[in-house]
Amino acid sequence: MLALQFLEKNLAKQKTWSSPFHSVTNDALTDSPSNLRREFKNNYDFVSKGDTAFFLETGGSETLNIRQACAVESLALHNPNVTAYVLFSQERVNSSSTTLRTLTENYENIRVIGINMDDYMSGSALEHWYKYTDWRNGSYHVAHFSDGLRLLTLSRYGGYYFDLDIIHVRPVTYYRNFIATEDGNTASNGAIHADFGHPVMQMAINDFPANYRADAWTHNGPALLGRVLTKWCGVDSLPEMNYLKCRGFSVLPKASFYPIPYPRWREFFNQRAPNDTMKPDWLTTEVIGVHVWNKMSYGEPVFRNSTQYYTQLASFHCPATFSIAPDAF
């Protein structure tokens, strides 16, 4: 119950509601019995000791795979003062799985939490959309669910959000109130920070149900952030956005999290010559994290004893996870 207690003691004010959170234990498989439900204080103002970062598992899995665990570990490794929350979109979480156990046993700043989604949505701008519309029938419903959930989480608590296919290579806490671009011309929603109560996140969470489209993959995610920032910054296109025009909100350059564009994603997995130990030229000091394009690359194997760039990144930036990885993952 440590994660739940941590949440409780860091919530600042006194409005009570039924807790949507269920923190994992050391049991093999937890199923959140009703007697573990607790009240905690919440006025949607989440305050922690230090910064918080959120990862979301919304595909129905009860654990993380090796690559997802690597993403979480790399954030925790490079940002020891950031508490990383891995939120599962159901209460049932396999806390004794090898990956989750490795993360929580090696890093005090990682919390794994299962969510009662009906409770989590209650009272939010997404409640009607989630409970009473047919969004689940859309072709992109899993992606859109994730799009909405990250906006709700950041609008409610503030903090960082990161996709589970970003390997972090240096601290991120120098950067606040940002999104990133993957190509210089369009917004991305794979790496976000917003302080608690930031107007950009409030605008975003209101736009989601108001302009929801089930038939357009990016409309409710990256394109939504583009629409919101166009209004907030008072400009017509993303290249015109800067810190001053956007009143303290930033669009980080593509090198920050997308140093390799998606048409070149195979570069992470290509075998190089055995004597090729050179650092890749795209891994510059501008890079905060490396997005490895899981949507395209999930079926491409990574070999532990290889010269693949992914192997090089994982062995250095998520060493505990890499130590438990099979020969191919």
Coordinates of C-alpha atoms in Angstrom, one line a residue:
M1 CA 0.0 0.0 0.0
L2 CA 3.0 2.3 -0.1
A3 CA 2.1 3.9 -3.4
L4 CA -1.4 4.7 -2.3
Q5 CA -0.1 6.1 1.0
F6 CA 2.4 8.2 -0.9
L7 CA -0.5 9.6 -3.0
E8 CA -2.6 10.3 0.0
K9 CA -0.1 12.2 2.1
N10 CA 0.8 14.4 -0.9
L11 CA -2.7 15.5 -1.8
A12 CA -3.1 19.1 -0.5
K13 CA -6.7 19.8 0.2
Q14 CA -9.8 18.2 1.8
K15 CA -12.4 17.2 -0.7
T16 CA -12.9 13.4 -0.5
W17 CA -14.0 10.9 -3.1
S18 CA -13.6 7.1 -3.6
S19 CA -10.1 6.3 -4.5
P20 CA -9.6 5.1 -8.1
F21 CA -6.1 3.9 -7.3
H22 CA -5.0 0.4 -6.3
S23 CA -1.3 0.0 -5.6
V24 CA 0.4 -3.3 -6.2
T25 CA 1.7 -5.5 -3.5
N26 CA 4.2 -8.4 -3.5
D27 CA 1.4 -10.9 -4.0
A28 CA 1.5 -12.8 -7.3
L29 CA -1.7 -11.2 -8.7
T30 CA -3.8 -8.6 -7.0
D31 CA -7.4 -8.0 -7.7
S32 CA -8.3 -5.1 -5.5
P33 CA -10.9 -6.5 -3.1
S34 CA -13.4 -4.0 -1.8
N35 CA -11.9 -3.9 1.7
L36 CA -8.7 -2.4 0.3
R37 CA -10.6 0.6 -1.1
R38 CA -9.8 3.7 0.8
E39 CA -10.8 7.3 0.8
F40 CA -8.2 9.9 0.0
K41 CA -8.2 13.6 -0.2
N42 CA -8.5 15.1 -3.7
N43 CA -9.5 18.3 -5.3
Y44 CA -7.6 17.4 -8.4
D45 CA -4.6 19.1 -7.0
F46 CA -1.8 16.6 -6.9
V47 CA 1.3 17.8 -5.0
S48 CA 4.3 15.5 -4.6
K49 CA 7.8 15.8 -3.1
G50 CA 9.6 16.7 -6.2
D51 CA 8.4 16.2 -9.8
T52 CA 6.1 13.4 -11.0
A53 CA 6.1 11.6 -14.3
F54 CA 3.3 9.3 -15.7
F55 CA 3.4 6.3 -17.9
L56 CA 0.2 4.6 -19.1
E57 CA -0.5 1.0 -19.9
T58 CA -3.8 1.1 -21.7
G59 CA -3.7 -2.1 -23.8
G60 CA -5.2 -4.4 -21.1
S61 CA -1.9 -6.0 -20.0
E62 CA -1.2 -6.7 -16.4
T63 CA 2.5 -6.1 -16.6
L64 CA 5.1 -4.4 -18.8
N65 CA 7.2 -6.0 -21.4
I66 CA 11.0 -5.6 -21.5
R67 CA 11.0 -2.6 -23.8
Q68 CA 8.3 -0.8 -21.8
A69 CA 10.1 -1.5 -18.6
C70 CA 13.3 -0.1 -20.2
A71 CA 11.5 3.2 -20.9
V72 CA 10.4 3.5 -17.2
E73 CA 13.7 2.6 -15.8
S74 CA 15.6 5.0 -18.0
L75 CA 13.4 7.9 -16.7
A76 CA 13.9 6.8 -13.1
L77 CA 17.7 6.3 -13.6
H78 CA 18.4 9.8 -15.0
N79 CA 15.8 11.6 -12.8
P80 CA 16.1 10.2 -9.3
N81 CA 14.1 13.1 -7.9
V82 CA 11.2 12.4 -10.1
T83 CA 8.6 9.9 -9.0
A84 CA 7.6 7.8 -11.9
Y85 CA 4.0 6.5 -11.8
V86 CA 3.1 3.5 -14.1
L87 CA -0.7 3.6 -14.3
F88 CA -2.5 0.6 -15.6
S89 CA -6.0 1.1 -16.9
Q90 CA -7.4 -1.7 -14.8
E91 CA -7.0 -2.6 -11.2
R92 CA -5.6 -6.1 -11.8
V93 CA -1.8 -5.8 -12.0
N94 CA 0.7 -8.7 -11.9
S95 CA 3.1 -7.2 -9.4
S96 CA 5.3 -10.3 -9.2
S97 CA 6.0 -10.3 -12.9
T98 CA 9.8 -10.1 -13.6
T99 CA 9.7 -6.7 -15.1
L100 CA 7.6 -4.9 -12.5
R101 CA 9.5 -6.6 -9.7
T102 CA 12.8 -5.6 -11.2
L103 CA 11.7 -1.9 -11.5
T104 CA 10.2 -1.6 -8.0
E105 CA 13.1 -3.5 -6.3
N106 CA 15.8 -1.4 -7.9
Y107 CA 14.2 2.1 -7.9
E108 CA 12.5 3.8 -4.9
N109 CA 11.1 6.4 -7.3
I110 CA 8.9 4.0 -9.3
R111 CA 5.3 3.3 -8.3
V112 CA 3.1 0.8 -10.1
I113 CA -0.7 1.5 -9.7
G114 CA -3.8 -0.2 -11.1
I115 CA -6.8 2.2 -11.6
N116 CA -10.5 1.7 -11.3
M117 CA -11.3 3.6 -14.5
D118 CA -14.9 4.4 -13.8
D119 CA -13.9 6.1 -10.6
Y120 CA -10.9 7.8 -12.2
M121 CA -13.2 9.3 -14.9
S122 CA -15.9 10.4 -12.5
G123 CA -16.4 14.1 -12.2
S124 CA -13.9 14.8 -15.0
A125 CA -14.4 16.4 -18.4
L126 CA -14.1 12.9 -19.9
E127 CA -16.7 11.2 -17.8
H128 CA -19.6 11.5 -20.3
W129 CA -17.3 10.6 -23.2
Y130 CA -16.0 7.5 -21.4
K131 CA -19.2 6.2 -19.9
Y132 CA -21.9 7.1 -22.4
T133 CA -20.5 7.3 -25.9
D134 CA -19.6 4.6 -28.3
W135 CA -15.9 5.5 -28.5
R136 CA -15.0 1.8 -28.0
N137 CA -16.4 1.0 -31.5
G138 CA -13.8 3.2 -33.2
S139 CA -11.0 1.8 -35.2
Y140 CA -8.4 3.7 -33.1
H141 CA -10.2 3.4 -29.7
V142 CA -7.1 2.2 -27.8
A143 CA -5.0 5.0 -29.1
H144 CA -7.7 7.5 -28.4
F145 CA -8.3 6.2 -24.9
S146 CA -4.6 6.7 -24.2
D147 CA -4.7 10.2 -25.8
G148 CA -7.5 11.2 -23.5
L149 CA -6.1 9.6 -20.4
R150 CA -2.8 11.4 -20.5
L151 CA -4.6 14.7 -20.9
L152 CA -6.9 13.9 -17.9
T153 CA -3.9 12.9 -15.8
L154 CA -1.9 16.0 -16.5
S155 CA -4.8 18.3 -16.2
R156 CA -5.6 16.7 -12.8
Y157 CA -2.2 16.4 -11.3
G158 CA 0.4 18.2 -13.5
G159 CA 3.8 16.7 -14.2
Y160 CA 5.4 14.8 -17.0
Y161 CA 3.9 12.3 -19.4
F162 CA 6.0 10.0 -21.6
D163 CA 5.2 7.2 -24.0
L164 CA 6.4 3.7 -23.1
D165 CA 8.7 3.6 -26.1
I166 CA 11.1 6.4 -25.2
I167 CA 14.5 5.6 -23.8
H168 CA 15.7 8.5 -21.7
V169 CA 19.3 9.4 -22.0
R170 CA 19.7 12.4 -19.7
P171 CA 17.7 14.4 -17.1
V172 CA 14.5 16.0 -18.2
T173 CA 13.8 18.3 -15.2
Y174 CA 15.5 21.2 -16.8
Y175 CA 12.5 21.4 -19.1
R176 CA 9.0 22.4 -18.0
N177 CA 5.7 23.2 -19.8
F178 CA 6.4 21.7 -23.1
I179 CA 5.4 19.4 -25.9
A180 CA 7.8 18.1 -28.6
T181 CA 7.6 18.0 -32.3
E182 CA 8.6 14.9 -34.3
D183 CA 9.2 16.7 -37.6
G184 CA 9.4 20.4 -36.9
N185 CA 5.9 21.1 -38.4
T186 CA 3.4 19.1 -36.3
A187 CA 2.8 18.6 -32.6
S188 CA 3.4 15.3 -30.8
N189 CA 1.9 14.1 -27.6
G190 CA 4.5 11.4 -26.7
A191 CA 6.4 13.7 -24.3
I192 CA 4.6 16.4 -22.4
H193 CA 5.1 18.5 -19.3
A194 CA 2.5 20.9 -17.7
D195 CA 2.5 22.4 -14.3
F196 CA -0.6 21.7 -12.2
G197 CA -3.5 23.9 -13.5
H198 CA -1.7 25.1 -16.6
P199 CA -4.3 26.6 -19.0
V200 CA -2.9 24.6 -21.9
M201 CA -3.9 21.3 -20.3
Q202 CA -7.3 22.7 -19.2
M203 CA -7.9 23.8 -22.8
A204 CA -6.8 20.4 -24.1
I205 CA -9.0 18.3 -21.7
N206 CA -12.0 20.4 -22.7
D207 CA -11.3 20.1 -26.4
F208 CA -11.1 16.3 -26.3
P209 CA -14.8 15.5 -25.7
A210 CA -16.0 18.6 -27.5
N211 CA -14.3 17.8 -30.8
Y212 CA -13.8 14.0 -30.5
R213 CA -13.6 12.1 -33.8
A214 CA -13.4 8.3 -33.7
D215 CA -12.4 8.1 -37.4
A216 CA -9.1 10.1 -37.3
W217 CA -6.1 8.6 -35.6
T218 CA -4.2 11.8 -34.6
H219 CA -7.2 14.1 -34.3
N220 CA -7.6 13.6 -30.6
G221 CA -4.0 13.5 -29.7
P222 CA -1.1 15.3 -31.5
A223 CA -3.5 17.3 -33.7
L224 CA -5.5 18.3 -30.6
L225 CA -2.4 19.8 -29.0
G226 CA -1.6 21.6 -32.2
R227 CA -5.1 23.1 -32.2
V228 CA -4.8 24.2 -28.6
L229 CA -1.4 25.7 -28.9
T230 CA -2.4 27.6 -32.1
K231 CA -5.0 29.3 -29.9
W232 CA -2.8 29.7 -26.8
C233 CA 0.1 31.1 -28.7
G234 CA -1.9 33.2 -31.1
V235 CA -0.1 31.9 -34.2
D236 CA -1.1 29.9 -37.3
S237 CA 1.5 27.2 -37.4
L238 CA 3.8 25.2 -35.1
P239 CA 7.1 26.7 -36.6
E240 CA 5.9 30.1 -35.4
M241 CA 5.5 29.0 -31.8
N242 CA 8.2 30.1 -29.3
Y243 CA 8.5 30.6 -25.6
L244 CA 7.5 34.2 -25.7
K245 CA 4.5 33.9 -28.1
C246 CA 3.3 30.8 -26.1
R247 CA 3.6 32.6 -22.8
G248 CA 6.0 30.3 -21.2
F249 CA 5.0 27.1 -22.9
S250 CA 7.5 25.5 -25.3
V251 CA 7.6 23.3 -28.3
L252 CA 10.9 21.3 -28.0
P253 CA 12.8 20.6 -31.3
K254 CA 12.5 17.2 -32.9
A255 CA 16.0 16.2 -31.7
S256 CA 14.8 16.3 -28.1
F257 CA 12.8 13.1 -28.3
Y258 CA 12.6 12.2 -32.0
P259 CA 16.2 12.2 -33.2
I260 CA 15.4 9.5 -35.8
P261 CA 12.2 10.2 -37.8
Y262 CA 9.7 7.4 -38.2
P263 CA 10.6 6.5 -41.8
R264 CA 14.1 5.6 -40.5
W265 CA 13.0 3.6 -37.5
R266 CA 14.9 0.5 -38.7
E267 CA 18.2 2.2 -37.9
F268 CA 17.6 1.3 -34.2
F269 CA 17.6 -2.4 -35.1
N270 CA 20.2 -2.7 -37.9
Q271 CA 23.2 -4.9 -37.1
R272 CA 26.5 -2.9 -37.4
A273 CA 30.0 -4.2 -38.0
P274 CA 31.4 -5.9 -34.8
N275 CA 34.1 -3.2 -34.5
D276 CA 31.7 -0.3 -34.9
T277 CA 31.5 1.1 -31.4
M278 CA 31.0 4.7 -32.5
K279 CA 28.2 6.7 -30.8
P280 CA 25.6 7.5 -33.5
D281 CA 25.8 11.0 -34.9
W282 CA 22.1 11.7 -34.1
L283 CA 22.8 11.1 -30.3
T284 CA 23.7 14.8 -29.7
T285 CA 23.5 16.8 -26.5
E286 CA 20.1 18.0 -27.6
V287 CA 18.6 14.6 -27.1
I288 CA 16.7 14.0 -23.9
G289 CA 15.0 10.8 -24.9
V290 CA 15.0 8.5 -27.9
H291 CA 11.6 7.6 -29.3
V292 CA 11.9 4.1 -30.9
W293 CA 8.6 4.1 -32.8
N294 CA 7.0 1.1 -31.2
K295 CA 3.9 1.3 -33.5
M296 CA 6.2 0.3 -36.4
S297 CA 9.1 -1.5 -34.5
Y298 CA 7.3 -3.8 -32.0
G299 CA 7.9 -6.9 -34.1
E300 CA 11.5 -6.2 -34.9
P301 CA 13.7 -8.3 -32.6
V302 CA 16.4 -6.8 -30.3
F303 CA 19.3 -9.1 -29.6
R304 CA 21.3 -8.8 -26.3
N305 CA 24.6 -9.6 -27.8
S306 CA 24.4 -7.4 -30.8
T307 CA 25.6 -4.1 -32.2
Q308 CA 22.1 -2.7 -32.7
Y309 CA 21.7 0.8 -31.5
Y310 CA 18.7 -0.3 -29.4
T311 CA 20.9 -2.7 -27.6
Q312 CA 23.5 0.0 -27.0
L313 CA 20.9 2.3 -25.6
A314 CA 19.2 -0.3 -23.4
S315 CA 22.4 -1.7 -21.9
F316 CA 23.5 1.8 -20.7
H317 CA 20.2 3.5 -19.9
C318 CA 18.1 0.7 -18.4
P319 CA 20.7 -1.7 -16.9
A320 CA 18.5 -3.6 -14.5
T321 CA 15.9 -4.3 -17.2
F322 CA 18.6 -5.2 -19.7
S323 CA 20.0 -7.7 -17.1
I324 CA 16.8 -9.7 -17.2
A325 CA 16.1 -9.5 -20.9
P326 CA 16.2 -12.7 -22.9
D327 CA 18.6 -13.2 -25.7
A328 CA 16.0 -11.7 -28.1
F329 CA 13.2 -9.4 -27.0

